[in-house]
XYZ file of C-alpha atoms in Angstrom:
431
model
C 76.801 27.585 166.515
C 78.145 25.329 163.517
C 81.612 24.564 164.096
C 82.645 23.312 160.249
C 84.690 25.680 158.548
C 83.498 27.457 155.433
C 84.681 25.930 152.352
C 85.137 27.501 149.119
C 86.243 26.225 145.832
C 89.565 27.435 143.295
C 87.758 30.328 141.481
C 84.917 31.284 143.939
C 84.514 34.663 144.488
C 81.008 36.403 146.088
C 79.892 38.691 142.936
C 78.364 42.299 143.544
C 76.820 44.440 140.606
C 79.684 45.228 138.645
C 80.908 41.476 139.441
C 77.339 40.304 137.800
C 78.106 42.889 134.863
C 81.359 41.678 133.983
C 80.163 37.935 134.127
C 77.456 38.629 131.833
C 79.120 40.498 129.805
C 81.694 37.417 129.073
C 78.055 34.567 128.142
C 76.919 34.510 124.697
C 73.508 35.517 126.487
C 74.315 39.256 126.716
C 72.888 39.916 123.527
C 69.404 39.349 124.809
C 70.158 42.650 127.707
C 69.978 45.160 124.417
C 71.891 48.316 125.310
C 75.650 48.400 126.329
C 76.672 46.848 129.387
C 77.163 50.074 131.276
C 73.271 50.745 130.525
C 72.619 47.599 132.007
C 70.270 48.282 135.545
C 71.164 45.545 137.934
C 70.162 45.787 141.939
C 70.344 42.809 144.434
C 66.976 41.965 145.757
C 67.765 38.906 147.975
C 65.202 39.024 150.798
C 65.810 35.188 151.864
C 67.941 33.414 153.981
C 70.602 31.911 152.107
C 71.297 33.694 148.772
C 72.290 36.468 146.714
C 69.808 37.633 143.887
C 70.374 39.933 140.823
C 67.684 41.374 138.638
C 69.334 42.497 135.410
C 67.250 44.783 132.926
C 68.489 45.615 129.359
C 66.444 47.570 126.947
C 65.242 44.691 125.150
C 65.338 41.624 128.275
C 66.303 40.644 131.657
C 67.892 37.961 133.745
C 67.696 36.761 137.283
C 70.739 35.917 138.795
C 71.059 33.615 142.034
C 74.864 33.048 143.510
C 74.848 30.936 146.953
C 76.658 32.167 149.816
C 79.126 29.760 151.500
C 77.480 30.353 154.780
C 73.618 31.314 155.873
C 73.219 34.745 155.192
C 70.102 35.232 157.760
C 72.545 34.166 160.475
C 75.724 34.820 159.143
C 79.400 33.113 158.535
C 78.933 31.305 161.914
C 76.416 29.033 160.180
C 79.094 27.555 157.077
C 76.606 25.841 153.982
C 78.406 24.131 151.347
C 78.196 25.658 147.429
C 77.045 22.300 146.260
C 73.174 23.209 147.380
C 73.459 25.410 143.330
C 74.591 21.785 141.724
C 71.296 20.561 143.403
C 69.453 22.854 142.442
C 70.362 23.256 138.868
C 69.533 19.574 138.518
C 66.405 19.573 139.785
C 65.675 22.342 137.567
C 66.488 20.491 134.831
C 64.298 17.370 135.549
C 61.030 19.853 136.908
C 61.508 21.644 133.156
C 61.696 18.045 131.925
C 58.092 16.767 133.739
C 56.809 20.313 134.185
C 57.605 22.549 131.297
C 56.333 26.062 131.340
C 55.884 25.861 135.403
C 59.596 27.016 136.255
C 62.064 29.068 135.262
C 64.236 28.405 132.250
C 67.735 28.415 133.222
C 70.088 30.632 130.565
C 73.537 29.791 132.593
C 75.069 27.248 135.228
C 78.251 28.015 136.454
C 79.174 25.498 138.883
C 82.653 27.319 140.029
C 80.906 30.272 141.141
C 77.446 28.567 142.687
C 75.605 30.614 140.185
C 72.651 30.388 137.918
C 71.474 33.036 135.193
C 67.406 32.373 134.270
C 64.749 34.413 132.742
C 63.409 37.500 134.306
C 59.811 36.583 135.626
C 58.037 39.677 135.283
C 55.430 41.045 135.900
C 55.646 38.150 138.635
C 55.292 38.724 142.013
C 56.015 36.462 145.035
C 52.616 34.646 145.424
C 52.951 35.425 149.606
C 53.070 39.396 149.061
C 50.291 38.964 146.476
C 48.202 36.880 149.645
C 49.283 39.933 151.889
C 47.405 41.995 149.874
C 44.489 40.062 149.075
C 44.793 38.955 145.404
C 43.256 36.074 144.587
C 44.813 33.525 141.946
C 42.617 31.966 139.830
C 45.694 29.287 138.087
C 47.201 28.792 141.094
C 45.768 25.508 142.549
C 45.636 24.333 139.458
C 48.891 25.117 138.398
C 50.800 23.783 141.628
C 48.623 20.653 141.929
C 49.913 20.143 138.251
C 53.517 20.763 139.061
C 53.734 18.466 142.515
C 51.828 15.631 140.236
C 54.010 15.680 137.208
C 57.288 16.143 139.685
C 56.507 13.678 141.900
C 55.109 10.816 139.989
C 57.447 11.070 136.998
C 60.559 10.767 139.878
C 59.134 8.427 141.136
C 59.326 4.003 141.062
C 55.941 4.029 139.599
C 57.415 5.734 137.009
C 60.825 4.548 136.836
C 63.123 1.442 136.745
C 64.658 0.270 139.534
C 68.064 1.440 138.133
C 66.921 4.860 137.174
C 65.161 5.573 140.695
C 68.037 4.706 142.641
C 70.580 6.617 140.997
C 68.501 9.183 141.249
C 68.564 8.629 145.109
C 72.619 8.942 144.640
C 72.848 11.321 143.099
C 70.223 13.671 145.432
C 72.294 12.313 148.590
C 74.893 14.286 148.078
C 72.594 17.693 149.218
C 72.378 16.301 152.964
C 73.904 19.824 154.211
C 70.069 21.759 153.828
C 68.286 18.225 154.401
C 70.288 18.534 157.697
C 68.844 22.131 158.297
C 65.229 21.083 157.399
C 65.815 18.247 159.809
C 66.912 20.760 162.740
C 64.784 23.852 162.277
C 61.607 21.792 161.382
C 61.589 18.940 163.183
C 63.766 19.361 166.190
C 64.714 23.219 167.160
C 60.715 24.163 168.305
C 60.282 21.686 170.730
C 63.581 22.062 172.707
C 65.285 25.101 173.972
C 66.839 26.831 172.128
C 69.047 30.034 170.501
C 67.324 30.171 167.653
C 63.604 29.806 168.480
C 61.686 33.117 168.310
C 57.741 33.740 169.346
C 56.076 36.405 169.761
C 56.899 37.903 173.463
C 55.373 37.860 175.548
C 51.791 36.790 174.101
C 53.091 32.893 173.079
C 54.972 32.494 175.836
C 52.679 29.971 176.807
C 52.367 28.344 174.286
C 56.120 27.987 173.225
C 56.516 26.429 176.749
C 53.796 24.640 175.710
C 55.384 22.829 172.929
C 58.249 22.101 174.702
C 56.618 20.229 177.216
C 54.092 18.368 174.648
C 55.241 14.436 174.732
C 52.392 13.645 172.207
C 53.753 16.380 169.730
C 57.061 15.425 170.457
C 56.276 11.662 169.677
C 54.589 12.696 166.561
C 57.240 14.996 165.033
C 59.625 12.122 165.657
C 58.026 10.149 163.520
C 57.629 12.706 160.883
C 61.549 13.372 161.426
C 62.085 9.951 160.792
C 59.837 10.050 157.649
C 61.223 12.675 155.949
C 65.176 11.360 156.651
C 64.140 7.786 155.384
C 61.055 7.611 153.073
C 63.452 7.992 149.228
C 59.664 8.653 147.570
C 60.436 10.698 144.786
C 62.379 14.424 143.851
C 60.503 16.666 146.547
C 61.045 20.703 146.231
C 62.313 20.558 149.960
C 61.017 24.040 150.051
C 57.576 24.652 148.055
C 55.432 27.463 149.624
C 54.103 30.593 148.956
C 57.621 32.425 148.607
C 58.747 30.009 145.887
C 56.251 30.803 144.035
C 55.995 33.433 141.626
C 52.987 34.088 139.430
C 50.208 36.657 137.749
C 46.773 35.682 136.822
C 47.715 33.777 133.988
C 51.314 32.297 135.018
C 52.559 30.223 137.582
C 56.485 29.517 138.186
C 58.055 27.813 140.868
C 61.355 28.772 141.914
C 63.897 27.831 144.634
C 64.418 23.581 144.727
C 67.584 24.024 146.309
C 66.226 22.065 149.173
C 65.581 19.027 146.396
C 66.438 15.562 147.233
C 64.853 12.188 147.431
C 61.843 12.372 149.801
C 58.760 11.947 150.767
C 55.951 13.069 148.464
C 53.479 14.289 151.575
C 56.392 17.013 152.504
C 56.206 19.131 149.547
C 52.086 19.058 149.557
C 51.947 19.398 152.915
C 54.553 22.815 152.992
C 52.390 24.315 150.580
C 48.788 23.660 151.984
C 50.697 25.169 155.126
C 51.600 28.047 153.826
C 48.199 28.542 152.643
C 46.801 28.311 156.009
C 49.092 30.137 158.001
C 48.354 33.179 155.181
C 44.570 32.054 155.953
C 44.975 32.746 159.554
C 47.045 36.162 159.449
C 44.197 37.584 157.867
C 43.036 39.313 160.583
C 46.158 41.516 160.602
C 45.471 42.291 157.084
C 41.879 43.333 157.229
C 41.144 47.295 157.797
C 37.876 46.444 158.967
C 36.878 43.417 160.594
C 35.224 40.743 158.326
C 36.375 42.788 155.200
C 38.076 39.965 154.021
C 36.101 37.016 154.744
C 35.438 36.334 151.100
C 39.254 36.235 150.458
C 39.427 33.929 153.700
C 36.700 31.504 151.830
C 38.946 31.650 148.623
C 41.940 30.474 150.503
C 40.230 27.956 152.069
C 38.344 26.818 148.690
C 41.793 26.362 147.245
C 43.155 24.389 149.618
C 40.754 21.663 149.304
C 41.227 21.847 144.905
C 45.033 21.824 145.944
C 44.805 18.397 147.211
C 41.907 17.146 146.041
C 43.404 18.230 142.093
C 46.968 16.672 142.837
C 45.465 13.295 144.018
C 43.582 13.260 140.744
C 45.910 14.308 138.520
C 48.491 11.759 140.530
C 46.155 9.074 140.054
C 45.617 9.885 136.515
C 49.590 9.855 135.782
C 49.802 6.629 137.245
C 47.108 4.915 135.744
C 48.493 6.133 132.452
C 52.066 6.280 132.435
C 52.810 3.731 135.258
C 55.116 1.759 133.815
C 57.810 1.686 136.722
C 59.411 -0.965 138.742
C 57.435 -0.555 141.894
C 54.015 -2.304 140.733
C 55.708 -4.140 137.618
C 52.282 -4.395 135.308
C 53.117 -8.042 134.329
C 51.966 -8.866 137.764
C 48.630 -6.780 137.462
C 48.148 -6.606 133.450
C 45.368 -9.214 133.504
C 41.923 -7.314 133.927
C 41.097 -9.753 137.042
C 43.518 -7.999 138.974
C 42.876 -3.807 137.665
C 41.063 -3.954 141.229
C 43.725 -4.995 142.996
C 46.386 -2.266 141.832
C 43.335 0.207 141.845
C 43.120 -0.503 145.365
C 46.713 0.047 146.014
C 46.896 3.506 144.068
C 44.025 4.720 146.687
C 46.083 3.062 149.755
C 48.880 4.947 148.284
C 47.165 8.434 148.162
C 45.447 7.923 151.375
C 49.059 7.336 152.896
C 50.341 10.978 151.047
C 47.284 12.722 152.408
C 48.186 11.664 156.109
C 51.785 12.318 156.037
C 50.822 15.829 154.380
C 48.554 16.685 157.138
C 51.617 16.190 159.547
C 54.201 17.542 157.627
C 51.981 21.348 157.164
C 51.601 21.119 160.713
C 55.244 21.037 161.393
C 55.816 23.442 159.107
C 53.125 25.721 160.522
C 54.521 25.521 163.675
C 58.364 25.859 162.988
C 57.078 29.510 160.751
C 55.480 30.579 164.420
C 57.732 29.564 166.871
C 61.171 28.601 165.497
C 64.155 30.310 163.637
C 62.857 31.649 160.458
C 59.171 33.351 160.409
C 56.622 34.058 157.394
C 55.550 37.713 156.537
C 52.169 36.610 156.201
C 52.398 37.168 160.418
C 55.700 38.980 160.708
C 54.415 41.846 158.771
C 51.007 42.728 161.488
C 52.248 45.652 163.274
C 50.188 44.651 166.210
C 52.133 42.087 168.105
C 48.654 41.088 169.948
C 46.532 40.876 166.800
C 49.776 38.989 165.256
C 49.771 36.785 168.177
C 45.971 35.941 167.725
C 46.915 34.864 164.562
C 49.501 32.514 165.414
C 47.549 30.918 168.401
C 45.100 29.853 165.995
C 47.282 28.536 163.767
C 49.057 26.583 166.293
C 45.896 25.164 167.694
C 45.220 23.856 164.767
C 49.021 22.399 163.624
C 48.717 20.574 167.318
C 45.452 19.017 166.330
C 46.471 17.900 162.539
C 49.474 16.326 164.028
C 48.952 14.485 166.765
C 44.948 13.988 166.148
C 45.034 13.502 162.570
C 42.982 10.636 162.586
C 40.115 13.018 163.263
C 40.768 14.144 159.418
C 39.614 11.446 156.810
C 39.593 14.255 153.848
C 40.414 17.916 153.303
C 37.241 19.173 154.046
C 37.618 17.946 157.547
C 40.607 20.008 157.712
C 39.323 23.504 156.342
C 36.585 23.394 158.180
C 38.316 22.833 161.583
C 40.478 25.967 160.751
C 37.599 27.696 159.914
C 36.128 27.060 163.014
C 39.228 27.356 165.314
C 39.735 31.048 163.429
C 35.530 31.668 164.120
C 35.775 30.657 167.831
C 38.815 31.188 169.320
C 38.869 34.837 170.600
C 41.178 37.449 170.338
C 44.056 37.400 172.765
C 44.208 40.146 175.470
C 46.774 41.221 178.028
């Protein structure tokens, strides 16, 4: 239970259709709906935990329209959230459009009274984790994201900032401690402890859920991921970036959803996404009709983790040796060609350190999806709570190993092919 009491602001009011109508109707954007208001179709689609979302369809446009709740809407008013999370959001909007145009949604309204924002209709999008569900591969996608985390990341970052700039950036991100606080619970503390909220899959992870409750080397090691992510001001992470904040076709890739933004550390955001991919990697066998039917899609997924991390640390690299002009490694101290070595050297350190707080950080994330509050419907969605299971073992085995073993991983390829093996070897679970 969360015993602060839910706040609203003068003016708030929770919209419904005809509440979204009537707001539109009243923005200088309603022109770009065609069709009178009452021909408008508008249905709320929110399927997340915290929000409300509109689709609104004219005859000649659309809108998407996202309102927070004062409170967590997949628990309820007993879990208050302050409004504020939309202010965060909006702004890192703004500065991802800035650093990575065409890779987001373009915002068409803020209103900060009501918590809401109005932004292009992404169609024909889909969520990139129903697409996995069914198989789809994505040939943009790794390049795309790798893009968008490089550009994000670097550009907010003191390699490519002043000092000045950087830390009022840090300010000003602060302020959205409320969700860092959830992250901080249902990530890094909630799965290894008792308690309300923790869900497995009865009675097949039993075992296992005990398991991780009783792990002092996991424990240690999420500790010190814990303290990582409340203390390492890196750059502007996502806070949320996996496979259901991202929305894409073929050809187009948008990223949706920062309102978990704030100043942290760059491994997080890689890391959530490269877990995503693997725990969609692993549920494959709930997916499949026939068994090995979709090993080639498995070898895709796989594939693209590697040219996730291995194009981000490039593209990173390539930022920084280009536009690296910020306060961290001042280039009076290393603009003499005698000493291109040394910074070289300290851009690989640098990488080297993102790629081993990433591994960490997906495996936390992996297992918080399996055995904590909120699951994924890569696994949620198998019918067969054994085959599901299976699934999740796997997956769990392999979060374990990443986190507390993850010297045993010098590259990416080390870690693909361990969860290609751990999904090849370890056998179905039976009662």
């Amino acid at each position: 239970m969360h015993d602060n009491e839910i706040f609203v602001p003068e003016g708030y009011r929770i919209l419904d259709v005809e509440g979204v109508r009537q707001l539109i109707t009243e923005l200088p954007i309603a022109g770009a709906l065609g069709g009178s208001k009452d021909s408008w179709r508008i249905e709320e689609v929110g399927d997340g935990n915290l929000n409300l979302v509109f689709l609104v369809r004219g005859t000649t446009g659309g809108f998407a329209v996202k309102q927070a709740l004062p409170y967590v809407r997949l628990v309820g008013e007993s879990w208050p959230l302050p409004l504020s999370r939309a202010h965060f959001e909006h702004s890192a909007l703004v500065h991802q459009a800035e650093f990575a145009s065409g890779l987001v949604p373009s915002v068409q309204h803020y209103d900060a009274t009501l918590s809401l924002m109005i932004m292009e209709l992404l169609e024909p999008h889909i969520i990139m984790r129903h697409g996995m569900i069914a198989g789809t591969i994505y040939p943009r996608f790794a390049d795309d994201i790798s893009s968008f985390m490089a550009r994000t990341l670097f550009n907010t970052s003191p390699f490519a900032m002043s000092g000045h700039e950087f830390k009022s950036l840090v300010a000003h991100f602060a302020g959205n401690s409320a969700m860092c606080k959830i992250t901080e619970d249902v990530i890094f503390t909630e799965p290894y402890m008792p308690c309300e909220n923790n869900r497995w899959t009865r009675p097949w992870l039993d075992g296992w859920a005990e398991t991780i409750r009783q792990d002092d080397d996991l424990k240690r090691a999420v500790t010190r991921l814990k303290r990582k992510f409340m203390g390492s001001t890196e750059a502007m992470i996502h806070g949320d970036l996996h496979t259901g904040s991202v929305m894409l076709t073929a050809e187009d890739t948008r990223i949706i959803d920062p309102e978990f933004a704030f100043m942290g550390p760059m491994g997080f955001d890689v890391g959530a996404i490269i877990a995503n991919l693997l725990l969609n990697y692993f549920s494959q066998i709930g997916h499949e009709r026939n068994i090995g039917e979709r090993n080639d899609y498995r070898e895709w997924i796989l594939l693209t983790v590697e040219k996730v991390w291995t194009l981000f640390r490039s593209r990173f690299l390539e930022l920084w040796q280009e536009k690296g002009s910020g306060d961290a490694y001042t280039a009076r101290i290393f603009g003499d060609d005698n000493h291109a070595a040394a910074l070289n050297q300290e851009r690989e350190a640098w990488m080297d350190h993102v790629f081993v707080n990433m591994m960490g950080f997906a495996a936390a994330k992996m297992i918080r999806r399996i055995v904590g509050i909120a699951h994924n419907i890569d696994l949620e969605s198998i019918e067969d709570s054994r085959i599901r299971a299976t699934a999740e073992a796997r997956a769990l085995q392999l979060a374990r190993d990443l986190m507390v073993n993850s010297n045993a991983y010098p590259d990416i390829a080390a870690i693909t092919t361990t969860a290609r093996r751990v999904n090849e070897t370890i056998p179905e679970l039976t009662g």
